[in-house]
Coordinates of C-alpha atoms and ligand atoms in Angstrom, one line a residue:
M210 CA -2.2 -8.6 -16.5
E211 CA -2.5 -6.2 -13.7
N212 CA -0.2 -3.1 -13.6
I213 CA 2.9 -3.2 -11.3
N214 CA 4.0 0.3 -10.3
K215 CA 7.9 0.0 -9.4
S216 CA 7.9 3.4 -7.6
I217 CA 5.5 1.8 -4.9
Q218 CA 7.0 -1.0 -2.9
C219 CA 4.6 -2.7 -0.6
T220 CA 4.8 -6.2 1.1
V221 CA 1.2 -5.9 2.4
E222 CA -0.1 -9.0 0.5
Q223 CA -3.5 -8.8 2.0
C224 CA -4.4 -5.8 0.1
R225 CA -6.2 -6.3 -3.0
H226 CA -4.2 -3.8 -4.8
H227 CA -0.9 -5.5 -4.0
C228 CA 0.4 -7.2 -7.2
V229 CA 0.7 -11.0 -7.1
N230 CA 4.3 -12.5 -6.4
C231 CA 6.0 -9.3 -6.3
D232 CA 6.5 -6.5 -3.6
Y233 CA 4.8 -3.7 -5.5
C234 CA 1.4 -1.8 -5.4
S235 CA -0.7 -1.9 -8.8
L236 CA -2.0 1.3 -8.3
D237 CA -0.9 4.6 -10.3
R238 CA -1.0 6.5 -7.0
I239 CA -1.7 6.1 -3.2
R240 CA -2.7 8.2 -0.4
I241 CA -0.9 8.0 2.8
G242 CA -2.0 9.4 6.3
T243 CA -2.0 9.0 9.8
H244 CA -4.1 7.8 12.9
E245 CA -1.8 9.6 15.5
S246 CA -2.1 13.2 16.4
N247 CA 1.7 13.7 16.5
P248 CA 3.4 10.7 14.4
S249 CA 6.9 10.2 15.4
Q250 CA 7.8 6.8 13.7
D251 CA 6.8 4.6 10.7
Q252 CA 4.2 2.8 12.8
C253 CA 2.2 5.8 12.9
T254 CA 1.4 6.0 9.3
D255 CA -1.1 4.1 7.2
C256 CA -1.7 3.4 3.6
L257 CA -5.2 4.9 3.3
S258 CA -5.7 3.2 -0.3
F259 CA -5.7 -0.3 1.3
S260 CA -8.5 -2.2 0.8
A261 CA -8.9 -5.7 2.1
A262 CA -8.4 -8.4 -0.4
Y263 CA -11.4 -10.2 -2.0
Ligands
SF4_170 S1 -2.9 0.3 -1.8 FE1 -1.3 0.5 -0.1 S2 -1.3 -1.3 0.9 FE2 -2.4 -1.8 -0.8 S3 -0.7 -2.7 -2.2 FE3 -0.9 -0.2 -2.5 S4 0.6 0.5 -1.1 FE4 0.3 -1.7 -0.4

């Protein structure tokens, strides 16, 4: 049974760290960053712990 971290909600089902059949991450912690020089909205941020599903 994989870990479900209820402190990290996530809807990215294509990530290998996404728990099956629930909207949570399975990692203990994640790293967030940005690809923008001056982020101004949520689309500017990225989950740097994302990893494509198998
Ligand atoms: S690593 Fe990031 S994208 Fe992947 S399930 Fe966790 S929070 Fe979502």
